[in-house]
Amino acid sequence: GQNIDQPTEMTATEGAIVQINCTYQTSGFNGLFWYQQHAGEAPTFLSYNVLDGLEEKGRFSSFLSRSKGYSYLLLKELQMKDSASYLCAVMDSNYQLIWGAGTKLIIKP
Amino acid sequence: GAVVSQHPSRVICKSGTSVKIECRSLDFQATTMFWYRQFPKKSLMLMATSNEGSKATYEQGVEKDKFLINHASLTLSTLTVTSAHPEDSSFYICSARDGGGVNEQYFGPGTRLTVT
């Protein structure tokens, strides 16, 4: 079966750095996405990785290792507004997104 | 960036009635649109995939006669929840994939459906 695993909840301090991990097992791979979702809102796109390595975009970076079926989202200089759920999703061989359950990130002052 | 709109954003209806939710891609043509349902504190559950001009492909366990999907044009897909029941209360989110070959899906803002 297809499976995406990510921690249920994480807590971090304002101004710090946090890494949210995601491991996956899917039938085929056409890229891995990270989305941010605030409570009661639709997800918003953060990053897309299809090749191994690190993609940096401002305070957010995303890493992918296809051989390990592993990705992480790195958030730097945390702000209170970063409190949200972070969803990892993998596009399978049918170009459909397989979603993780999301990681709820709590930022404390 | 690409924008997807959904209407209505919130709807309350009585049991037994039908509700239509619209999903529009505002500045791009979406050959494929997806409908998701999200339960509280759960991941998004794909309900169906619709391609313009053809019948929607429903995921296992999703009743096609209850959740009617019509992808009438390259910019519009509708989801109709027929004979709604309280257990249909949920957050329904659509997304659209740019027909230009980009893999990214752009999400609508979601529709909160409450069935009383």
mmCIF file of C-alpha atoms in Angstrom:
data_model
loop_
_atom_site.group_PDB
_atom_site.id
_atom_site.type_symbol
_atom_site.label_atom_id
_atom_site.label_comp_id
_atom_site.label_asym_id
_atom_site.label_seq_id
_atom_site.Cartn_x
_atom_site.Cartn_y
_atom_site.Cartn_z
ATOM 1 C CA GLY A 1 0.000 0.000 0.000
ATOM 2 C CA GLN A 2 0.904 3.624 -0.137
ATOM 3 C CA ASN A 3 1.952 5.377 3.005
ATOM 4 C CA ILE A 4 3.141 8.795 4.099
ATOM 5 C CA ASP A 5 4.432 9.244 7.647
ATOM 6 C CA GLN A 6 5.069 12.484 9.460
ATOM 7 C CA PRO A 7 4.962 13.407 13.146
ATOM 8 C CA THR A 8 1.583 14.374 14.509
ATOM 9 C CA GLU A 9 2.701 17.416 16.447
ATOM 10 C CA MET A 10 5.823 19.445 17.114
ATOM 11 C CA THR A 11 6.551 22.402 19.345
ATOM 12 C CA ALA A 12 9.214 25.025 18.764
ATOM 13 C CA THR A 13 10.193 28.440 20.053
ATOM 14 C CA GLU A 14 9.832 31.720 18.217
ATOM 15 C CA GLY A 15 13.068 32.585 16.423
ATOM 16 C CA ALA A 16 14.327 29.005 16.457
ATOM 17 C CA ILE A 17 14.657 26.394 13.709
ATOM 18 C CA VAL A 18 12.465 23.330 13.288
ATOM 19 C CA GLN A 19 12.710 20.343 10.950
ATOM 20 C CA ILE A 20 9.600 18.380 10.011
ATOM 21 C CA ASN A 21 10.331 14.941 8.593
ATOM 22 C CA CYS A 22 8.321 12.942 6.098
ATOM 23 C CA THR A 23 8.885 9.366 4.954
ATOM 24 C CA TYR A 24 6.967 7.776 2.148
ATOM 25 C CA GLN A 25 6.249 4.529 0.363
ATOM 26 C CA THR A 26 4.312 5.005 -2.839
ATOM 27 C CA SER A 27 3.697 3.332 -6.156
ATOM 28 C CA GLY A 28 5.872 5.519 -8.319
ATOM 29 C CA PHE A 29 7.170 8.969 -7.628
ATOM 30 C CA ASN A 30 6.551 12.185 -9.510
ATOM 31 C CA GLY A 31 7.539 14.670 -6.876
ATOM 32 C CA LEU A 32 7.002 15.576 -3.247
ATOM 33 C CA PHE A 33 5.111 18.618 -2.049
ATOM 34 C CA TRP A 34 4.931 20.492 1.209
ATOM 35 C CA TYR A 35 1.841 22.524 2.016
ATOM 36 C CA GLN A 36 0.987 24.786 4.923
ATOM 37 C CA GLN A 37 -2.528 24.761 6.282
ATOM 38 C CA HIS A 38 -3.895 27.121 8.895
ATOM 39 C CA ALA A 39 -6.927 25.943 10.827
ATOM 40 C CA GLY A 40 -10.113 26.256 8.809
ATOM 41 C CA GLU A 41 -8.310 27.167 5.607
ATOM 42 C CA ALA A 42 -7.241 25.311 2.479
ATOM 43 C CA PRO A 43 -3.600 24.262 2.100
ATOM 44 C CA THR A 44 -1.140 26.665 0.491
ATOM 45 C CA PHE A 45 1.824 25.510 -1.540
ATOM 46 C CA LEU A 46 5.280 25.750 0.040
ATOM 47 C CA SER A 47 7.652 23.626 -2.007
ATOM 48 C CA TYR A 48 8.089 20.951 -4.642
ATOM 49 C CA ASN A 49 11.017 18.522 -4.852
ATOM 50 C CA VAL A 50 11.472 15.990 -7.617
ATOM 51 C CA LEU A 51 15.268 15.647 -7.594
ATOM 52 C CA ASP A 52 17.458 14.810 -4.629
ATOM 53 C CA GLY A 53 18.838 17.701 -2.660
ATOM 54 C CA LEU A 54 17.898 20.864 -0.880
ATOM 55 C CA GLU A 55 15.607 23.562 -2.224
ATOM 56 C CA GLU A 56 15.769 26.848 -0.385
ATOM 57 C CA LYS A 57 13.064 29.471 -0.503
ATOM 58 C CA GLY A 58 13.452 32.246 2.021
ATOM 59 C CA ARG A 59 12.958 30.976 5.554
ATOM 60 C CA PHE A 60 11.722 27.617 4.297
ATOM 61 C CA SER A 61 13.838 24.842 2.809
ATOM 62 C CA SER A 62 12.877 21.371 1.669
ATOM 63 C CA PHE A 63 15.104 18.355 1.234
ATOM 64 C CA LEU A 64 14.523 15.144 -0.674
ATOM 65 C CA SER A 65 16.255 11.764 -0.783
ATOM 66 C CA ARG A 66 14.466 9.490 -3.224
ATOM 67 C CA SER A 67 16.589 6.446 -2.390
ATOM 68 C CA LYS A 68 15.595 6.743 1.261
ATOM 69 C CA GLY A 69 11.996 7.765 0.630
ATOM 70 C CA TYR A 70 12.590 10.734 2.875
ATOM 71 C CA SER A 71 12.018 14.449 2.910
ATOM 72 C CA TYR A 72 12.135 17.219 5.448
ATOM 73 C CA LEU A 73 10.857 20.769 5.657
ATOM 74 C CA LEU A 74 13.137 23.163 7.493
ATOM 75 C CA LEU A 75 11.702 26.357 8.919
ATOM 76 C CA LYS A 76 14.135 29.016 10.136
ATOM 77 C CA GLU A 77 13.617 32.150 12.226
ATOM 78 C CA LEU A 78 10.250 30.884 13.356
ATOM 79 C CA GLN A 79 7.445 33.383 13.689
ATOM 80 C CA MET A 80 4.172 33.014 15.546
ATOM 81 C CA LYS A 81 2.325 33.034 12.223
ATOM 82 C CA ASP A 82 4.139 29.811 11.296
ATOM 83 C CA SER A 83 1.876 27.973 13.723
ATOM 84 C CA ALA A 84 -0.055 25.717 11.365
ATOM 85 C CA SER A 85 -0.264 22.188 10.064
ATOM 86 C CA TYR A 86 2.340 21.156 7.513
ATOM 87 C CA LEU A 87 1.269 18.535 5.019
ATOM 88 C CA CYS A 88 3.624 16.295 3.085
ATOM 89 C CA ALA A 89 2.229 14.871 -0.154
ATOM 90 C CA VAL A 90 3.754 12.622 -2.802
ATOM 91 C CA MET A 91 2.605 12.471 -6.407
ATOM 92 C CA ASP A 92 2.438 8.852 -7.458
ATOM 93 C CA SER A 93 2.789 7.206 -10.853
ATOM 94 C CA ASN A 94 -0.811 8.173 -11.702
ATOM 95 C CA TYR A 95 -0.068 11.811 -10.931
ATOM 96 C CA GLN A 96 -2.320 11.764 -7.892
ATOM 97 C CA LEU A 97 -1.324 13.221 -4.564
ATOM 98 C CA ILE A 98 -0.983 10.872 -1.616
ATOM 99 C CA TRP A 99 -1.304 12.912 1.555
ATOM 100 C CA GLY A 100 0.280 12.579 4.958
ATOM 101 C CA ALA A 101 -1.878 13.331 7.982
ATOM 102 C CA GLY A 102 -0.024 16.551 8.611
ATOM 103 C CA THR A 103 2.203 17.834 11.386
ATOM 104 C CA LYS A 104 0.727 20.409 13.705
ATOM 105 C CA LEU A 105 3.440 22.918 14.538
ATOM 106 C CA ILE A 106 3.002 24.941 17.717
ATOM 107 C CA ILE A 107 5.194 28.001 18.113
ATOM 108 C CA LYS A 108 5.753 29.316 21.617
ATOM 109 C CA PRO A 109 7.027 32.802 22.415
ATOM 110 C CA GLY B 1 0.242 32.821 -9.082
ATOM 111 C CA ALA B 2 -2.657 30.651 -10.145
ATOM 112 C CA VAL B 3 -5.919 31.314 -8.335
ATOM 113 C CA VAL B 4 -8.738 28.897 -7.650
ATOM 114 C CA SER B 5 -12.006 30.091 -6.197
ATOM 115 C CA GLN B 6 -14.743 28.157 -4.473
ATOM 116 C CA HIS B 7 -18.312 29.136 -3.826
ATOM 117 C CA PRO B 8 -19.897 29.181 -1.354
ATOM 118 C CA SER B 9 -17.322 29.390 1.406
ATOM 119 C CA ARG B 10 -19.835 28.272 4.007
ATOM 120 C CA VAL B 11 -23.235 26.645 3.669
ATOM 121 C CA ILE B 12 -25.755 25.305 6.119
ATOM 122 C CA CYS B 13 -28.489 23.077 4.804
ATOM 123 C CA LYS B 14 -31.181 20.807 6.123
ATOM 124 C CA SER B 15 -31.070 17.037 5.946
ATOM 125 C CA GLY B 16 -32.405 15.711 2.679
ATOM 126 C CA THR B 17 -31.597 18.765 0.596
ATOM 127 C CA SER B 18 -28.898 19.064 -2.061
ATOM 128 C CA VAL B 19 -25.989 21.487 -2.098
ATOM 129 C CA LYS B 20 -23.855 22.544 -5.046
ATOM 130 C CA ILE B 21 -20.276 23.732 -4.609
ATOM 131 C CA GLU B 22 -18.482 25.484 -7.462
ATOM 132 C CA CYS B 23 -14.768 25.431 -8.125
ATOM 133 C CA ARG B 24 -13.254 27.823 -10.664
ATOM 134 C CA SER B 25 -9.741 28.342 -11.950
ATOM 135 C CA LEU B 26 -9.535 32.086 -12.476
ATOM 136 C CA ASP B 27 -6.400 32.639 -14.525
ATOM 137 C CA PHE B 28 -5.519 29.300 -16.040
ATOM 138 C CA GLN B 29 -7.146 26.366 -17.745
ATOM 139 C CA ALA B 30 -7.512 23.325 -15.547
ATOM 140 C CA THR B 31 -7.719 20.112 -17.496
ATOM 141 C CA THR B 32 -7.940 18.203 -14.232
ATOM 142 C CA MET B 33 -9.691 19.156 -11.028
ATOM 143 C CA PHE B 34 -9.724 17.273 -7.767
ATOM 144 C CA TRP B 35 -12.239 17.209 -4.958
ATOM 145 C CA TYR B 36 -11.086 16.537 -1.422
ATOM 146 C CA ARG B 37 -12.839 16.145 1.859
ATOM 147 C CA GLN B 38 -11.184 16.929 5.136
ATOM 148 C CA PHE B 39 -12.352 15.766 8.504
ATOM 149 C CA PRO B 40 -11.137 17.610 11.603
ATOM 150 C CA LYS B 41 -7.481 16.934 12.338
ATOM 151 C CA LYS B 42 -7.225 14.480 9.460
ATOM 152 C CA SER B 43 -5.388 14.566 6.169
ATOM 153 C CA LEU B 44 -7.128 15.417 2.943
ATOM 154 C CA MET B 45 -9.106 12.545 1.473
ATOM 155 C CA LEU B 46 -9.353 12.512 -2.291
ATOM 156 C CA MET B 47 -12.943 11.969 -3.322
ATOM 157 C CA ALA B 48 -12.710 12.144 -7.083
ATOM 158 C CA THR B 49 -10.719 13.345 -10.034
ATOM 159 C CA SER B 50 -12.476 15.072 -12.879
ATOM 160 C CA ASN B 51 -11.206 15.781 -16.363
ATOM 161 C CA GLU B 52 -12.902 18.341 -18.534
ATOM 162 C CA GLY B 53 -15.560 16.808 -20.732
ATOM 163 C CA SER B 54 -15.426 13.337 -19.252
ATOM 164 C CA LYS B 55 -16.884 11.487 -16.292
ATOM 165 C CA ALA B 56 -15.232 11.845 -12.933
ATOM 166 C CA THR B 57 -13.166 9.041 -11.473
ATOM 167 C CA TYR B 58 -14.262 8.331 -7.931
ATOM 168 C CA GLU B 59 -12.110 6.910 -5.189
ATOM 169 C CA GLN B 60 -13.092 3.679 -3.530
ATOM 170 C CA GLY B 61 -15.810 4.164 -0.981
ATOM 171 C CA VAL B 62 -17.103 7.439 -2.432
ATOM 172 C CA GLU B 63 -20.687 7.193 -3.665
ATOM 173 C CA LYS B 64 -20.877 8.668 -7.152
ATOM 174 C CA ASP B 65 -24.660 9.035 -6.965
ATOM 175 C CA LYS B 66 -24.387 11.017 -3.772
ATOM 176 C CA PHE B 67 -21.470 13.243 -4.756
ATOM 177 C CA LEU B 68 -22.177 14.378 -8.297
ATOM 178 C CA ILE B 69 -19.263 15.977 -10.084
ATOM 179 C CA ASN B 70 -19.489 17.905 -13.317
ATOM 180 C CA HIS B 71 -16.422 19.357 -15.028
ATOM 181 C CA ALA B 72 -18.258 21.368 -17.624
ATOM 182 C CA SER B 73 -15.416 23.551 -18.843
ATOM 183 C CA LEU B 74 -11.696 24.081 -18.473
ATOM 184 C CA THR B 75 -12.323 26.557 -15.670
ATOM 185 C CA LEU B 76 -15.303 25.146 -13.790
ATOM 186 C CA SER B 77 -16.070 22.001 -11.831
ATOM 187 C CA THR B 78 -19.040 21.498 -9.528
ATOM 188 C CA LEU B 79 -19.656 19.093 -6.681
ATOM 189 C CA THR B 80 -23.257 18.458 -5.710
ATOM 190 C CA VAL B 81 -23.946 16.720 -2.431
ATOM 191 C CA THR B 82 -27.339 15.118 -2.927
ATOM 192 C CA SER B 83 -29.771 14.261 -0.151
ATOM 193 C CA ALA B 84 -27.337 15.574 2.422
ATOM 194 C CA HIS B 85 -27.109 14.024 5.880
ATOM 195 C CA PRO B 86 -25.396 15.325 9.020
ATOM 196 C CA GLU B 87 -22.498 12.926 8.447
ATOM 197 C CA ASP B 88 -21.777 14.773 5.191
ATOM 198 C CA SER B 89 -20.846 17.825 7.225
ATOM 199 C CA SER B 90 -17.222 18.510 6.413
ATOM 200 C CA PHE B 91 -14.724 20.816 4.782
ATOM 201 C CA TYR B 92 -14.700 20.274 1.020
ATOM 202 C CA ILE B 93 -11.697 21.519 -0.931
ATOM 203 C CA CYS B 94 -11.135 21.538 -4.657
ATOM 204 C CA SER B 95 -7.848 21.821 -6.457
ATOM 205 C CA ALA B 96 -6.933 22.313 -10.071
ATOM 206 C CA ARG B 97 -3.956 21.302 -12.102
ATOM 207 C CA ASP B 98 -2.689 23.661 -14.772
ATOM 208 C CA GLY B 99 -3.178 22.144 -18.194
ATOM 209 C CA GLY B 100 0.210 23.487 -19.186
ATOM 210 C CA GLY B 101 1.882 20.420 -17.754
ATOM 211 C CA VAL B 102 2.886 21.675 -14.315
ATOM 212 C CA ASN B 103 2.421 19.059 -11.620
ATOM 213 C CA GLU B 104 1.469 21.466 -8.880
ATOM 214 C CA GLN B 105 -2.105 21.577 -7.729
ATOM 215 C CA TYR B 106 -3.643 24.897 -6.796
ATOM 216 C CA PHE B 107 -6.207 24.773 -4.047
ATOM 217 C CA GLY B 108 -9.454 26.597 -3.635
ATOM 218 C CA PRO B 109 -10.222 28.157 -0.259
ATOM 219 C CA GLY B 110 -12.589 25.360 0.711
ATOM 220 C CA THR B 111 -16.286 25.119 1.542
ATOM 221 C CA ARG B 112 -17.521 24.398 5.045
ATOM 222 C CA LEU B 113 -20.715 22.357 4.781
ATOM 223 C CA THR B 114 -22.930 21.893 7.808
ATOM 224 C CA VAL B 115 -25.986 19.671 7.503
ATOM 225 C CA THR B 116 -28.546 20.084 10.264
#
